[in-house]
Amino acid sequence: LAEHIYKQVGGEELSVHLDAWPELAGSLDEAVLTNMARVRQIVSVALEQRASAGINVRQALAKMTVTADAVAPELVEIIQDEVNVKSVEFVSGGELAVTLDTTMTPELLREGRIREIIRMGNAARKAAGLTIEDRIILKVATGDVAGTTKAIEEHRTELLEGTRANDVIIEEEVVQVLGVTIEKV
């Protein structure tokens, strides 16, 4: 395939493997590389703090405060996604420091519960040997653990998209722990 594509784009050598590496189209943007290195460092420190606090990354947090110079808005979005926080506030200061707001509101707990159900649904899909193209019906035995029924109602679209399910059925059986089963459509 590589040889075919090489010839189609006008490769002149006998083989793609005999051609020289192309020259870079432009210079590297050192500022972008420096900012991304700082983002990786911030994320690393924040994830270490989450682990130390025993808070799974699937559990959303409201806020984190970073003592460092601010980064570009698109890089803040990367931090938010990687650390799973709703907002990031930068405070100018000396050495890098990260403070996580670990206050758990009912809304944040429900959002974390949905992420856990998505993980469980996808694990059940994998265990059943289903592919990403296979559609399922997700059955969640809640026992209404930690407001799971309300979480499903609030985040139904996210849950269906995250598990590639056509529907979710809530089974409010009396169970001690959350349970997820799937049925292939």
Short mmCIF file of C-alpha atoms in Angstrom, two decimals:
data_model
loop_
_atom_site.label_atom_id
_atom_site.label_comp_id
_atom_site.label_asym_id
_atom_site.label_seq_id
_atom_site.Cartn_x
_atom_site.Cartn_y
_atom_site.Cartn_z
CA LEU A 1 0.00 0.00 0.00
CA ALA A 2 2.82 2.41 0.87
CA GLU A 3 4.46 1.75 -2.49
CA HIS A 4 1.18 2.28 -4.35
CA ILE A 5 0.48 5.61 -2.60
CA TYR A 6 4.08 6.71 -3.15
CA LYS A 7 3.75 6.15 -6.89
CA GLN A 8 0.32 7.85 -6.99
CA VAL A 9 1.69 11.06 -5.46
CA GLY A 10 4.53 11.17 -7.97
CA GLY A 11 7.37 9.38 -6.19
CA GLU A 12 10.34 9.16 -8.54
CA GLU A 13 12.46 6.46 -6.87
CA LEU A 14 12.01 2.74 -7.47
CA SER A 15 10.63 2.42 -3.92
CA VAL A 16 9.38 4.75 -1.19
CA HIS A 17 12.10 3.24 1.01
CA LEU A 18 14.81 4.52 -1.33
CA ASP A 19 13.65 8.14 -1.26
CA ALA A 20 15.13 10.80 1.07
CA TRP A 21 13.20 12.21 4.02
CA PRO A 22 11.33 15.37 3.04
CA GLU A 23 12.50 18.75 4.27
CA LEU A 24 10.39 20.39 6.98
CA ALA A 25 7.83 22.77 5.53
CA GLY A 26 8.73 25.41 8.07
CA SER A 27 10.49 26.01 11.32
CA LEU A 28 9.30 24.63 14.62
CA ASP A 29 7.39 27.03 16.83
CA GLU A 30 9.40 26.96 20.03
CA ALA A 31 6.69 28.86 21.95
CA VAL A 32 4.13 26.14 21.18
CA LEU A 33 6.56 23.41 22.26
CA THR A 34 7.34 25.28 25.49
CA ASN A 35 3.63 25.83 26.26
CA MET A 36 2.79 22.17 25.59
CA ALA A 37 5.61 21.08 27.90
CA ARG A 38 4.13 23.30 30.61
CA VAL A 39 0.63 21.85 29.97
CA ARG A 40 2.02 18.31 30.32
CA GLN A 41 3.69 19.29 33.59
CA ILE A 42 0.48 20.86 34.97
CA VAL A 43 -1.57 17.80 33.97
CA SER A 44 0.99 15.46 35.52
CA VAL A 45 0.94 17.30 38.87
CA ALA A 46 -2.88 17.45 38.87
CA LEU A 47 -3.22 13.74 38.10
CA GLU A 48 -0.77 12.91 40.89
CA GLN A 49 -2.93 14.95 43.29
CA ARG A 50 -6.09 13.16 42.12
CA ALA A 51 -4.40 9.81 42.72
CA SER A 52 -3.18 10.89 46.18
CA ALA A 53 -6.71 12.01 47.08
CA GLY A 54 -8.15 8.74 45.77
CA ILE A 55 -10.36 10.49 43.21
CA ASN A 56 -10.76 8.59 39.95
CA VAL A 57 -10.23 10.62 36.77
CA ARG A 58 -13.73 9.64 35.62
CA GLN A 59 -15.08 11.75 38.49
CA ALA A 60 -15.43 15.36 37.34
CA LEU A 61 -14.18 18.13 39.61
CA ALA A 62 -15.47 21.70 39.63
CA LYS A 63 -12.22 23.65 39.61
CA MET A 64 -8.49 23.62 39.77
CA THR A 65 -6.17 26.53 40.51
CA VAL A 66 -2.73 26.65 38.93
CA THR A 67 0.04 28.89 40.21
CA ALA A 68 1.85 29.66 36.96
CA ASP A 69 1.58 31.99 34.02
CA ALA A 70 -1.63 31.44 32.03
CA VAL A 71 -1.59 29.41 28.83
CA ALA A 72 -3.59 29.92 25.63
CA PRO A 73 -7.34 29.10 25.87
CA GLU A 74 -7.05 26.10 23.56
CA LEU A 75 -4.38 24.67 25.87
CA VAL A 76 -6.60 25.26 28.91
CA GLU A 77 -9.19 23.04 27.20
CA ILE A 78 -6.58 20.27 26.97
CA ILE A 79 -5.90 20.61 30.70
CA GLN A 80 -9.63 20.50 31.49
CA ASP A 81 -10.11 17.35 29.40
CA GLU A 82 -7.05 15.53 30.73
CA VAL A 83 -7.68 16.31 34.39
CA ASN A 84 -11.51 16.26 34.08
CA VAL A 85 -12.20 19.63 35.69
CA LYS A 86 -14.87 22.15 34.73
CA SER A 87 -12.67 25.22 35.06
CA VAL A 88 -9.00 26.12 35.42
CA GLU A 89 -7.92 29.32 37.08
CA PHE A 90 -4.38 30.65 36.75
CA VAL A 91 -2.73 32.70 39.50
CA SER A 92 0.61 34.36 38.77
CA GLY A 93 3.31 33.19 41.06
CA GLY A 94 6.64 31.53 41.42
CA GLU A 95 7.02 27.78 41.29
CA LEU A 96 4.32 25.65 39.68
CA ALA A 97 1.59 24.60 42.12
CA VAL A 98 -1.78 22.97 41.50
CA THR A 99 -4.74 22.98 43.87
CA LEU A 100 -7.78 20.83 43.13
CA ASP A 101 -11.22 21.69 44.47
CA THR A 102 -12.31 18.23 45.64
CA THR A 103 -15.73 19.33 46.87
CA MET A 104 -18.24 16.86 45.46
CA THR A 105 -21.61 18.33 44.58
CA PRO A 106 -24.51 16.01 43.74
CA GLU A 107 -24.27 17.15 40.10
CA LEU A 108 -20.58 16.22 39.89
CA LEU A 109 -21.24 12.86 41.54
CA ARG A 110 -23.99 12.09 39.01
CA GLU A 111 -21.69 13.02 36.13
CA GLY A 112 -19.02 10.71 37.54
CA ARG A 113 -21.61 7.95 37.89
CA ILE A 114 -22.48 8.26 34.18
CA ARG A 115 -18.82 7.93 33.21
CA GLU A 116 -18.62 4.80 35.36
CA ILE A 117 -21.73 3.33 33.69
CA ILE A 118 -20.23 4.08 30.27
CA ARG A 119 -17.03 2.28 31.30
CA MET A 120 -19.02 -0.70 32.59
CA GLY A 121 -21.17 -0.82 29.45
CA ASN A 122 -18.15 -0.79 27.18
CA ALA A 123 -16.45 -3.47 29.28
CA ALA A 124 -19.59 -5.62 28.93
CA ARG A 125 -19.58 -4.96 25.18
CA LYS A 126 -15.95 -6.11 24.96
CA ALA A 127 -16.59 -9.20 27.12
CA ALA A 128 -19.48 -10.15 24.81
CA GLY A 129 -17.17 -9.89 21.78
CA LEU A 130 -19.16 -7.06 20.21
CA THR A 131 -17.66 -4.49 17.90
CA ILE A 132 -18.15 -0.74 17.94
CA GLU A 133 -20.62 -1.11 15.06
CA ASP A 134 -22.89 -3.46 17.04
CA ARG A 135 -25.80 -1.61 18.61
CA ILE A 136 -27.00 -2.58 22.08
CA ILE A 137 -29.66 -1.97 24.67
CA LEU A 138 -28.07 -1.02 27.97
CA LYS A 139 -29.73 -2.33 31.13
CA VAL A 140 -28.70 -0.62 34.35
CA ALA A 141 -29.69 -2.18 37.67
CA THR A 142 -29.41 0.85 39.89
CA GLY A 143 -31.05 0.11 43.20
CA ASP A 144 -30.88 3.90 42.86
CA VAL A 145 -27.32 3.83 44.18
CA ALA A 146 -26.14 7.44 44.66
CA GLY A 147 -28.94 8.93 42.54
CA THR A 148 -28.09 6.83 39.50
CA THR A 149 -31.61 7.04 38.08
CA LYS A 150 -31.48 10.85 38.13
CA ALA A 151 -27.98 10.76 36.62
CA ILE A 152 -29.24 8.60 33.74
CA GLU A 153 -32.17 10.92 33.15
CA GLU A 154 -29.90 14.00 33.13
CA HIS A 155 -27.17 12.49 30.94
CA ARG A 156 -29.15 10.08 28.76
CA THR A 157 -27.73 11.35 25.44
CA GLU A 158 -24.13 11.17 26.68
CA LEU A 159 -24.75 7.65 28.01
CA LEU A 160 -26.28 6.41 24.74
CA GLU A 161 -23.49 7.95 22.67
CA GLY A 162 -20.74 6.72 25.00
CA THR A 163 -21.95 3.12 24.89
CA ARG A 164 -23.31 3.16 21.31
CA ALA A 165 -26.65 1.98 22.71
CA ASN A 166 -30.05 2.42 21.11
CA ASP A 167 -31.76 2.61 24.47
CA VAL A 168 -31.13 2.39 28.19
CA ILE A 169 -33.45 0.52 30.51
CA ILE A 170 -33.37 1.40 34.19
CA GLU A 171 -33.98 -1.53 36.48
CA GLU A 172 -34.50 -0.17 39.97
CA GLU A 173 -34.06 -3.54 41.58
CA VAL A 174 -32.81 -3.78 45.12
CA VAL A 175 -29.11 -4.33 44.54
CA GLN A 176 -26.11 -3.55 46.68
CA VAL A 177 -23.95 -2.34 43.80
CA LEU A 178 -24.51 -0.85 40.41
CA GLY A 179 -24.91 -3.45 37.67
CA VAL A 180 -24.80 -3.14 33.91
CA THR A 181 -25.82 -5.71 31.32
CA ILE A 182 -26.20 -5.40 27.58
CA GLU A 183 -28.35 -6.96 24.92
CA LYS A 184 -27.35 -6.91 21.27
CA VAL A 185 -29.97 -5.31 19.02
#
